[in-house]
Coordinates of C-alpha atoms and ligand atoms in Angstrom, one line a residue:
X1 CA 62.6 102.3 111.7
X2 CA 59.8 103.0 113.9
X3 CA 60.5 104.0 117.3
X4 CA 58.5 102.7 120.1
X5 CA 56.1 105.1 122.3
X6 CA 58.1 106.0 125.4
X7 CA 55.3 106.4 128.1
X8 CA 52.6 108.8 127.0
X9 CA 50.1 106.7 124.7
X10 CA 49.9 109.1 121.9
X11 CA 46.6 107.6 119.4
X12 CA 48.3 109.1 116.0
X13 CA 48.4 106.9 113.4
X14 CA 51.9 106.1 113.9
X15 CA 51.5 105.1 117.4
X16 CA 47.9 103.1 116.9
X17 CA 49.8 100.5 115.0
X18 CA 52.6 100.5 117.8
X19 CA 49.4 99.7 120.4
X20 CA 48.4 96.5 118.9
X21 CA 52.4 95.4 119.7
X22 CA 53.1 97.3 123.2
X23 CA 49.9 98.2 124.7
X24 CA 49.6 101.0 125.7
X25 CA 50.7 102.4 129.4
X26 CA 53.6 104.8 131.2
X27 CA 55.3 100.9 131.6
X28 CA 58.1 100.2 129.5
X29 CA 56.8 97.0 127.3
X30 CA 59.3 94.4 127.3
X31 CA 61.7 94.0 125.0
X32 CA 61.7 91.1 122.5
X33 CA 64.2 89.8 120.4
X34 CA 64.9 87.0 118.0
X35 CA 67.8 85.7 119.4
X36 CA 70.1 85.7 122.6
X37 CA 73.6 84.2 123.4
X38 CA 73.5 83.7 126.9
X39 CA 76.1 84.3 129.7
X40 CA 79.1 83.8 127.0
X41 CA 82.1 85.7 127.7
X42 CA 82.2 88.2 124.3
X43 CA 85.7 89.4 122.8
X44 CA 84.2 92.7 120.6
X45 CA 86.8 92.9 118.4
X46 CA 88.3 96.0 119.2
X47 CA 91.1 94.1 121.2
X48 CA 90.0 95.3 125.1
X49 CA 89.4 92.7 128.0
X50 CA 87.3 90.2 127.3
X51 CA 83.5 90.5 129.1
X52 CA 82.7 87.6 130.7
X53 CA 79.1 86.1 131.4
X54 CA 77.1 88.6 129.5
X55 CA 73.8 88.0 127.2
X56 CA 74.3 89.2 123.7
X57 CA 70.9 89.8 122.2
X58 CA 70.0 90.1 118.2
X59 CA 67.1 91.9 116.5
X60 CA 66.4 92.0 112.7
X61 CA 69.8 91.0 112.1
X62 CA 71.6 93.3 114.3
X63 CA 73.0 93.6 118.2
X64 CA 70.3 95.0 119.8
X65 CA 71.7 94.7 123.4
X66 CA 74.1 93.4 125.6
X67 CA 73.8 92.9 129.0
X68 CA 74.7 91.0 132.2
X69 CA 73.6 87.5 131.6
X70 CA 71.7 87.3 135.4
X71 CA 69.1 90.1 133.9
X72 CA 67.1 87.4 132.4
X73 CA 65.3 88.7 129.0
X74 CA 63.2 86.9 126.4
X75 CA 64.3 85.8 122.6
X76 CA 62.8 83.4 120.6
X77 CA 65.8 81.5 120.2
X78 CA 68.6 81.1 123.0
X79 CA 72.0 79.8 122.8
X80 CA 73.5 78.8 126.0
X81 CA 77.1 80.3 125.7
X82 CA 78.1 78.9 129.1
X83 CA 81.6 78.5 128.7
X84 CA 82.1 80.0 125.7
X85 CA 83.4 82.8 123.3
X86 CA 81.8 84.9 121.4
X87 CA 83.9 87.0 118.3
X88 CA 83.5 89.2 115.6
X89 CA 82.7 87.2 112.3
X90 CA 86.5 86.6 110.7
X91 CA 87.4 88.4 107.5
X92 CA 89.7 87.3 104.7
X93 CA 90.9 90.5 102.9
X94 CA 92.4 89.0 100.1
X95 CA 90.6 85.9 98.8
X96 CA 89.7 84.6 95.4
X97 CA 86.8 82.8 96.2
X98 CA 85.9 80.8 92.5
X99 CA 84.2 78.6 92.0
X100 CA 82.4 79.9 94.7
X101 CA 79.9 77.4 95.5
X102 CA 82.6 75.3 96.9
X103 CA 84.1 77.6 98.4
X104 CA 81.4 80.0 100.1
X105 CA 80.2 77.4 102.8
X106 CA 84.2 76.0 104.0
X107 CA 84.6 80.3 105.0
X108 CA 81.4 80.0 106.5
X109 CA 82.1 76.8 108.8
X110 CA 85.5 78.2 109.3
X111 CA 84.0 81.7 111.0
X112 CA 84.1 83.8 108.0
X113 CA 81.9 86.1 107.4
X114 CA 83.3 88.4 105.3
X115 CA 85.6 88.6 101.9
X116 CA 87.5 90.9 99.9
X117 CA 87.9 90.0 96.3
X118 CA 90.7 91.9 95.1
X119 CA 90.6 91.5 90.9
X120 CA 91.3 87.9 89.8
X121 CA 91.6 86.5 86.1
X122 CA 87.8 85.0 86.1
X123 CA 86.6 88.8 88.2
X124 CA 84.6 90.2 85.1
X125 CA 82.1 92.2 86.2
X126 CA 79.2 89.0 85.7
X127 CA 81.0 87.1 87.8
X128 CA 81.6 89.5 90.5
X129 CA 77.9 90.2 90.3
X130 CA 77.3 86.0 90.3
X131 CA 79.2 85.8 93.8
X132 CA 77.6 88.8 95.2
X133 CA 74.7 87.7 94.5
X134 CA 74.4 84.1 95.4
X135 CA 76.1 85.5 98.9
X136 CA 72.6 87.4 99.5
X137 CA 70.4 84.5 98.2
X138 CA 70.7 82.7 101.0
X139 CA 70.7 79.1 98.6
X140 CA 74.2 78.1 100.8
X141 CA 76.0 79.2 103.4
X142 CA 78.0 82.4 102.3
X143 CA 80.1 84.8 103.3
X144 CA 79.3 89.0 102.6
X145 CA 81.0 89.4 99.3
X146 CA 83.6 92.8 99.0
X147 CA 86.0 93.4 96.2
X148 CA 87.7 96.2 93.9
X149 CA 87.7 96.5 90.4
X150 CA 89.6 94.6 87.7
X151 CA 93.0 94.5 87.9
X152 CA 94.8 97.8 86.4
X153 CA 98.5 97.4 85.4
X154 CA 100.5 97.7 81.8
X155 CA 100.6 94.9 78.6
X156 CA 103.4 91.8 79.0
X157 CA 103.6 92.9 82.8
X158 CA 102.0 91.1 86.2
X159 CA 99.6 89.4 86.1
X160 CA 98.7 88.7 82.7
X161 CA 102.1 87.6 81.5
X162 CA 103.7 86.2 84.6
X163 CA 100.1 84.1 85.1
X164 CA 99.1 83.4 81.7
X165 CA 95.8 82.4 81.2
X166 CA 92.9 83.0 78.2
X167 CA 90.9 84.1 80.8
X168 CA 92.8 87.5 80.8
X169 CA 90.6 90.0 78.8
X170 CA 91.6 93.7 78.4
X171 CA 88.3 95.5 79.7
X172 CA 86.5 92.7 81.2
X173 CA 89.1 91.1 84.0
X174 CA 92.2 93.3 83.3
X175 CA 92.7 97.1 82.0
X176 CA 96.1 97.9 80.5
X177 CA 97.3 101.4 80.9
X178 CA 98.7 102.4 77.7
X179 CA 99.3 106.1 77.1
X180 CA 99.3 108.8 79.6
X181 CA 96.1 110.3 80.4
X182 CA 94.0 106.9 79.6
X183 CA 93.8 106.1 83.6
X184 CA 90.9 108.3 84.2
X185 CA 89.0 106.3 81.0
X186 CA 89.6 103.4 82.9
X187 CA 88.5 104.2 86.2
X188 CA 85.4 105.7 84.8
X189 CA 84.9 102.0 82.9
X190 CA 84.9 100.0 86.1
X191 CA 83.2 102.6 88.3
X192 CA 79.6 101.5 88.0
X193 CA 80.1 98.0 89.9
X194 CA 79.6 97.9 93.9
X195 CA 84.2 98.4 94.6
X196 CA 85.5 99.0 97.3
X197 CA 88.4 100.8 94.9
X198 CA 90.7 100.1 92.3
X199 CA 92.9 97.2 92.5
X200 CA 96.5 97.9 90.9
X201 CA 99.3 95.7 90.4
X202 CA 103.0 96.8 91.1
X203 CA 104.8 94.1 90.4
X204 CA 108.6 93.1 88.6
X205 CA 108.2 89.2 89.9
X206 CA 106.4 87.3 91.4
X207 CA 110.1 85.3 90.9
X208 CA 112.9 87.5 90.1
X209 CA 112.6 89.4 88.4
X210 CA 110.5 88.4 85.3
X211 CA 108.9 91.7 84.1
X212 CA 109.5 95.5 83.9
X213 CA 107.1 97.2 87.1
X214 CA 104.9 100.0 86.8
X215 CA 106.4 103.1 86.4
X216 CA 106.0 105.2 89.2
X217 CA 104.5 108.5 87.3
X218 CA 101.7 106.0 86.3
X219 CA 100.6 104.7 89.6
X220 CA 100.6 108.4 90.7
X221 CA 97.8 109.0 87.6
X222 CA 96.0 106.1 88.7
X223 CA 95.9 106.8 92.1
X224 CA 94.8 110.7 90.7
X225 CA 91.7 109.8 88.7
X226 CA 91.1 107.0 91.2
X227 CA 90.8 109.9 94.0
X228 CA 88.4 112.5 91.6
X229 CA 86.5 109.4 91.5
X230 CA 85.9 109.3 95.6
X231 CA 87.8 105.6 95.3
X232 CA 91.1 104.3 97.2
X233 CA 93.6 102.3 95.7
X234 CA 94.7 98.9 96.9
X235 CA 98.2 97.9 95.3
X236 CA 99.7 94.1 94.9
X237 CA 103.5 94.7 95.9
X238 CA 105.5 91.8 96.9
X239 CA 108.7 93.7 97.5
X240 CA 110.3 97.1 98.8
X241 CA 111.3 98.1 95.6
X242 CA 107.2 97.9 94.6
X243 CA 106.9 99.4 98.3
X244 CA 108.6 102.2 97.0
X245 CA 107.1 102.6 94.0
X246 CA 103.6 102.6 95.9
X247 CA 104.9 104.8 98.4
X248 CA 106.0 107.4 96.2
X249 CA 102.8 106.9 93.7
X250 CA 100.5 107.6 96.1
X251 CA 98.2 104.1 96.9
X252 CA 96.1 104.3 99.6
X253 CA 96.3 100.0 100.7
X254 CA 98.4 97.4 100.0
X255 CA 97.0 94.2 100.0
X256 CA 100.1 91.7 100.3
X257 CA 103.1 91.7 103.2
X258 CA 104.5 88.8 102.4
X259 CA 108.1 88.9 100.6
X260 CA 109.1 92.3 102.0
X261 CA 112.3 91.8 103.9
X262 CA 112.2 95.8 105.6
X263 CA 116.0 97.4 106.3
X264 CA 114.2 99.7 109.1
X265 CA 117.9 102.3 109.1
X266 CA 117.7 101.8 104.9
X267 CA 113.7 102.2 105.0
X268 CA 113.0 104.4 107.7
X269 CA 112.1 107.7 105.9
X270 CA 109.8 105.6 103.2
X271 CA 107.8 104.1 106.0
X272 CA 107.5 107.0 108.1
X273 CA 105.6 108.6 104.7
X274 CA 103.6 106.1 104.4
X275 CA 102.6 106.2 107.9
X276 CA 101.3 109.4 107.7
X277 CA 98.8 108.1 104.7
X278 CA 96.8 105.8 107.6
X279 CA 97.3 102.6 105.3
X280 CA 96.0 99.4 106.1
X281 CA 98.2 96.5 105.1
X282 CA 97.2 93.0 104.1
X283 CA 99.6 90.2 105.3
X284 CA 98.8 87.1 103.4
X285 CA 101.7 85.5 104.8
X286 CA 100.0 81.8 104.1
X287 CA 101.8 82.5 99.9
X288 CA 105.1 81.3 101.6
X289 CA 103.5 79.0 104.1
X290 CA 102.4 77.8 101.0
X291 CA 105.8 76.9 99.4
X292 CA 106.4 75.0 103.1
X293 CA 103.5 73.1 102.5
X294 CA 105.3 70.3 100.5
X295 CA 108.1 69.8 103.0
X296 CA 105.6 69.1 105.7
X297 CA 103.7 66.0 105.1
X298 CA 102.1 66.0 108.8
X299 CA 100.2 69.3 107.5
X300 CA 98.5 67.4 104.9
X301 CA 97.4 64.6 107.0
X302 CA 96.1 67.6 109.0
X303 CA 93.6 69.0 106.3
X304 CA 92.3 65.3 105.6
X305 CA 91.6 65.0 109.4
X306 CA 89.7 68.2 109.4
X307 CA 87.5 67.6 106.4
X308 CA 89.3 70.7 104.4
X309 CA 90.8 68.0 102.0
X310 CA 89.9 64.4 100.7
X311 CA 92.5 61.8 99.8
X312 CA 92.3 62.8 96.0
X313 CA 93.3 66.8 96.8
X314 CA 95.9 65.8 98.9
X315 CA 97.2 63.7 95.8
X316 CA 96.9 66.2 93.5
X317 CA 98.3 68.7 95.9
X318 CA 101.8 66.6 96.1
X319 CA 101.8 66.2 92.6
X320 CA 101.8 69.6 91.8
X321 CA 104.7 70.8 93.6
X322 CA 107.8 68.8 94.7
X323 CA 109.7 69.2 98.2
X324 CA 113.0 70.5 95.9
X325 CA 111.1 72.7 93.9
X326 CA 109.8 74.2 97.1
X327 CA 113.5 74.4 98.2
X328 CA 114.3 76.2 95.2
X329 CA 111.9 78.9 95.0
X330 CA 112.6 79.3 99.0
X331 CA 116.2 79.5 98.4
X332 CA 115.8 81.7 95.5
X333 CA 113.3 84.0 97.1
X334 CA 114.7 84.3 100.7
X335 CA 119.1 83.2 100.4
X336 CA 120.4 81.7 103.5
X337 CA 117.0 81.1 105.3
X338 CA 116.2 78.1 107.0
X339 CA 113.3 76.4 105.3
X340 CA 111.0 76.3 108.2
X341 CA 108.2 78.3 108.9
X342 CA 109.7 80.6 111.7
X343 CA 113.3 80.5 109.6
X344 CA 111.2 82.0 106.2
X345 CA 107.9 84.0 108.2
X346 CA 109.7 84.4 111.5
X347 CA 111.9 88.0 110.2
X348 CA 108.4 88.8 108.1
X349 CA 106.4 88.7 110.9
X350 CA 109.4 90.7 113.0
X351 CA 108.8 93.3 109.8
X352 CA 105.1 93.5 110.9
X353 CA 105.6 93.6 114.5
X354 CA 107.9 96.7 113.7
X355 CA 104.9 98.5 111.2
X356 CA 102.2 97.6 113.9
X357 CA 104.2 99.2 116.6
X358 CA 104.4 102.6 114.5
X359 CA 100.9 101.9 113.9
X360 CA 100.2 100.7 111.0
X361 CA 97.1 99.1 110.9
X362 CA 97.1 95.2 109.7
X363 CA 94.7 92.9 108.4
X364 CA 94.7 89.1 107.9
X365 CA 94.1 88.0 104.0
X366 CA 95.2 84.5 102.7
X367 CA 95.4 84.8 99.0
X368 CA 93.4 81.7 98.7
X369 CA 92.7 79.8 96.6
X370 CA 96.3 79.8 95.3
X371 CA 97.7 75.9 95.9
X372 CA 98.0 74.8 99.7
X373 CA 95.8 78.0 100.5
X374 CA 92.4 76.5 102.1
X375 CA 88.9 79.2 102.2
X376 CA 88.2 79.8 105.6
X377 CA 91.0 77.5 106.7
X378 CA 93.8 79.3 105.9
X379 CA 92.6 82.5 107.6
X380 CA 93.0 80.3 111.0
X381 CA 96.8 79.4 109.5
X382 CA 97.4 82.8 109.0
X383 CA 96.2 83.9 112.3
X384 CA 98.5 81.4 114.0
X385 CA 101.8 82.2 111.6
X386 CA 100.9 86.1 113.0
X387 CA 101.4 84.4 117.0
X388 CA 105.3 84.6 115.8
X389 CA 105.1 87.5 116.8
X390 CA 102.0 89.1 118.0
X391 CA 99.3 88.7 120.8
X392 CA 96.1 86.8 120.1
X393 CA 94.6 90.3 121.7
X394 CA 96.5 91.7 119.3
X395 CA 96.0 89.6 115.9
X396 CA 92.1 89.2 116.4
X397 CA 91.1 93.1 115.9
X398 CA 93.2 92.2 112.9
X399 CA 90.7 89.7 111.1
X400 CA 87.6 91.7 112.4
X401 CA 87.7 95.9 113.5
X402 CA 90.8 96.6 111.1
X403 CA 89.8 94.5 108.4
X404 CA 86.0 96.1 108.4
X405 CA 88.4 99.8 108.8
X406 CA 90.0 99.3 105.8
X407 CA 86.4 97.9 103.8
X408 CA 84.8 101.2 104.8
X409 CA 82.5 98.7 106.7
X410 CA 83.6 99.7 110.2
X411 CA 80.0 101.3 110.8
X412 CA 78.6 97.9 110.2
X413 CA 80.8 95.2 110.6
X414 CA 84.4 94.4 112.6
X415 CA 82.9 94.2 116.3
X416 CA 80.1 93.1 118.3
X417 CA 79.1 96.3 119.3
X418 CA 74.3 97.3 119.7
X419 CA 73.6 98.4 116.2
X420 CA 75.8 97.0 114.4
X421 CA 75.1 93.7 111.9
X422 CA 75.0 90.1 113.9
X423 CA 78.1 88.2 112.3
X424 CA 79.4 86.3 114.9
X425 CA 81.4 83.1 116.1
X426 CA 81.0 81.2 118.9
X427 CA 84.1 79.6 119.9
X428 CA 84.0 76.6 122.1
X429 CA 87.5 77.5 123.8
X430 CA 89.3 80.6 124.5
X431 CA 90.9 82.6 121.6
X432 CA 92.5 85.0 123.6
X433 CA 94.3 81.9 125.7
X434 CA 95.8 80.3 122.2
X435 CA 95.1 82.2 118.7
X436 CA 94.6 77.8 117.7
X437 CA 91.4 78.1 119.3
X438 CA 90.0 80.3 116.6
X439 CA 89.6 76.4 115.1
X440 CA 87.1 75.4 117.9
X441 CA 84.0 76.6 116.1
X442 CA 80.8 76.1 117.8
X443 CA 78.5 78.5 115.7
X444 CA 78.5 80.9 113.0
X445 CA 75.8 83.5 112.4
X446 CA 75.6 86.1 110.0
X447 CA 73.4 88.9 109.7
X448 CA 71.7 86.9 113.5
X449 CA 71.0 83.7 111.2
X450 CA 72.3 80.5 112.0
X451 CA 74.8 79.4 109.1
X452 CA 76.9 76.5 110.6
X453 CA 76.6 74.9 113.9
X454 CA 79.2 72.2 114.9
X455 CA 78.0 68.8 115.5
X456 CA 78.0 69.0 119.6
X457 CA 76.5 72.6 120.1
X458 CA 73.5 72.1 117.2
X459 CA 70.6 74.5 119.5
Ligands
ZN1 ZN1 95.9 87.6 95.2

């Protein structure tokens, strides 16, 4: 980047060009930029006060300023943010996106900026490349594409045989680990593709219990040649006998909460371990709001009000789960609970209260697009099940700074901080007031371009 002259008028050959923009003169020249959000009241990210009437100014895609909104600068396009709230552009951490052209713009008008793939059963590595690369073309509205490699975990086990599909192939969306010694072969294989690190299932469910898990001295190899290899490992557990197993094997991020049912006197020493590893945990409590989807018919009418839904999904939706068979997985998975959504999420989010006050760092991810799990959507619902327990102050950082922490993207993304990239939201009410008002979507930029405006605040 070329710096601009900074009083004495130097005539190099770097600074002619500069002369033609600038002038020259011991004046500073005054500053341009592309765009400015004016006198908005900006929530970083990093969960501090809130800043109220300040100017947030972009250039080339990135925060090039921030300042009190009565020091009046220029920008070729300005917002008026009177009234309003600027945030950190949301991230899901645990999405499967396909088929992404529908998918891409509903994260985008929903505030999403952001997504982490974590392995699914159509992630070979063209398809990972596909999404990645129609999220740069800019032909629709799109989210920055993340994700980890193919899924690693053993024949007749999670997922392939609890999910069955022909879409599982051994070395193209799933690698089997056969014989000792083969993980380092396999991390080499799936090394050459943009991951964020290896994805690796510990798993005996997802319904009790199905298949054998993992063995222990495996996830420890994995996690081994995964390290040599300068790559973390993310683990699918849905329980705290998988907890322990990850735990003791050495991952590095877990990328589901939900279903653990923490015995903090039973637990303590496990979790105090794991502490000292700096994890980041993914919640994804929205897989059990899920199963309550069917008992709550005023939800549905809810999506088809919003647009997330048509008349047809909604159908389809109730037709492909029943109110018992919800009942009976609920009962089956969580004895003695009430079915509601504090009865089954209420203790979780108790659980996650507990981690986050021995500071473990959480992030929001959906699991989307499992049934009754909505892109972009369902990062709001999840947002708002985490206000069980938590502070909006609290559960914001955790779809923007922490998120973009564990993503190694922190430098970049996660808060609206100069230098960093413009991926914002403009919210037309308060966030920090009600977590619901993460839903009042006025704008949504990413990279300081305009991706969705809502209706009433079109600039
Ligand atoms: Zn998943």
């Amino acid at each position: 980047m070329i710096q601009r002259p900074t009083g004495v008028c130097r005539f190099t050959k770097v600074t002619l060009a500069l002369v033609g923009v600038f002038g020259c003169g011991f004046a500073p020249p005054v500053e341009r930029y592309d765009l400015a959000i004016a006198g908005v009241t900006l929530i970083d990210g990093n969960g501090g006060p809130p800043r109220q009437d300040v100017s947030v100014y972009v250039r080339d895609g990135r925060i090039a300023a921030v300042a009190d909104a009565r020091q009046q600068r220029t920008a070729e396009t300005v917002v008026d943010g009177a009234g309003k709230y600027l945030v950190p552009g949301l991230i899901d951490a645990h999405a499967h996106p396909f088929p992404v052209e529908e998918s891409f713009p509903e994260f985008v008008r929903h505030g999403v900026t952001s997504i982490l793939i974590p392995g699914c059963s159509v992630c070979s590595p063209e398809n990972l490349a596909r999404a990645r690369a129609l999220s740069t073309s800019g032909e629709l509205a799109a989210p920055r594409v993340f994700h980890t490699s193919q899924h690693f975990t053993m024949e007749g086990r999670h997922p392939v045989k609890t999910y069955p599909s022909p879409d599982w192939v051994e070395g193209r969306t799933v690698y089997f680990l056969r014989e000792q010694g083969d993980a380092a072969g396999a991390v080499e294989a799936v090394a050459d593709q943009p991951i964020v690190g290896i994805k690796l299932t510990i798993e005996d469910g997802p319904v009790p219990p199905l298949v054998e898990m993992i063995p222990v001295e495996r996830v420890r190899e994995v996690v081994e040649a995964a390290h040599e290899r300068g790559l973390e490992v993310f683990a699918h557990v849905s329980s705290v006998k998988g907890l322990r197993v990850a735990e003791a094997g050495g991952v590095d991020h877990l990328l589901h909460f939900v279903g653990l049912d923490i015995d903090w006197a039973r637990d303590a020493a496990m979790i105090d371990r794991l502490r000292q590893r700096d994890p980041s945990w993914v919640t994804t409590l929205m897989v059990d709001k899920a199963l309550l989807y069917p008992l709550h018919p005023q939800w549905l009418e809810a999506l088809e009000a919003s647009g997330v839904a048509d008349a047809d999904e909604i159908l389809r939706l109730q037709a492909s789960r029943s109110a018992g068979r919800s009942l009976e997985v609920l009962e089956q998975l969580y004895p003695g609970r009430r079915p509601t959504l504090e009865g089954i999420l209420g203790p979780q989010v108790e659980d996650l209260r507990g981690l986050h006050d021995r500071g473990f760092s959480l992030v929001v991810g959906t699991d989307t697009a499992n049934r009754f799990i909505f892109p972009g959507r369902s990062v709001h619902e999840e947002m708002e099940i985490l206000a069980l327990g938590f502070e909006p102050s609290e559960i914001l950082p955790m779809a923007t700074r922490n998120a973009a922490a564990m993503l190694g993207a922190l430098d970049e993304l996660g808060t609206l901080e100069v230098g960093k990239r413009a991926d914002m939201v403009l919210l037309e009410a308060d966030p920090l007031e009600d977590i619901r008002n993460v839903r009042r979507i006025g704008g949504v930029w990413r990279d300081g371009q305009l991706l969705f405006a809502a209706e009433s605040s079109r600039p």
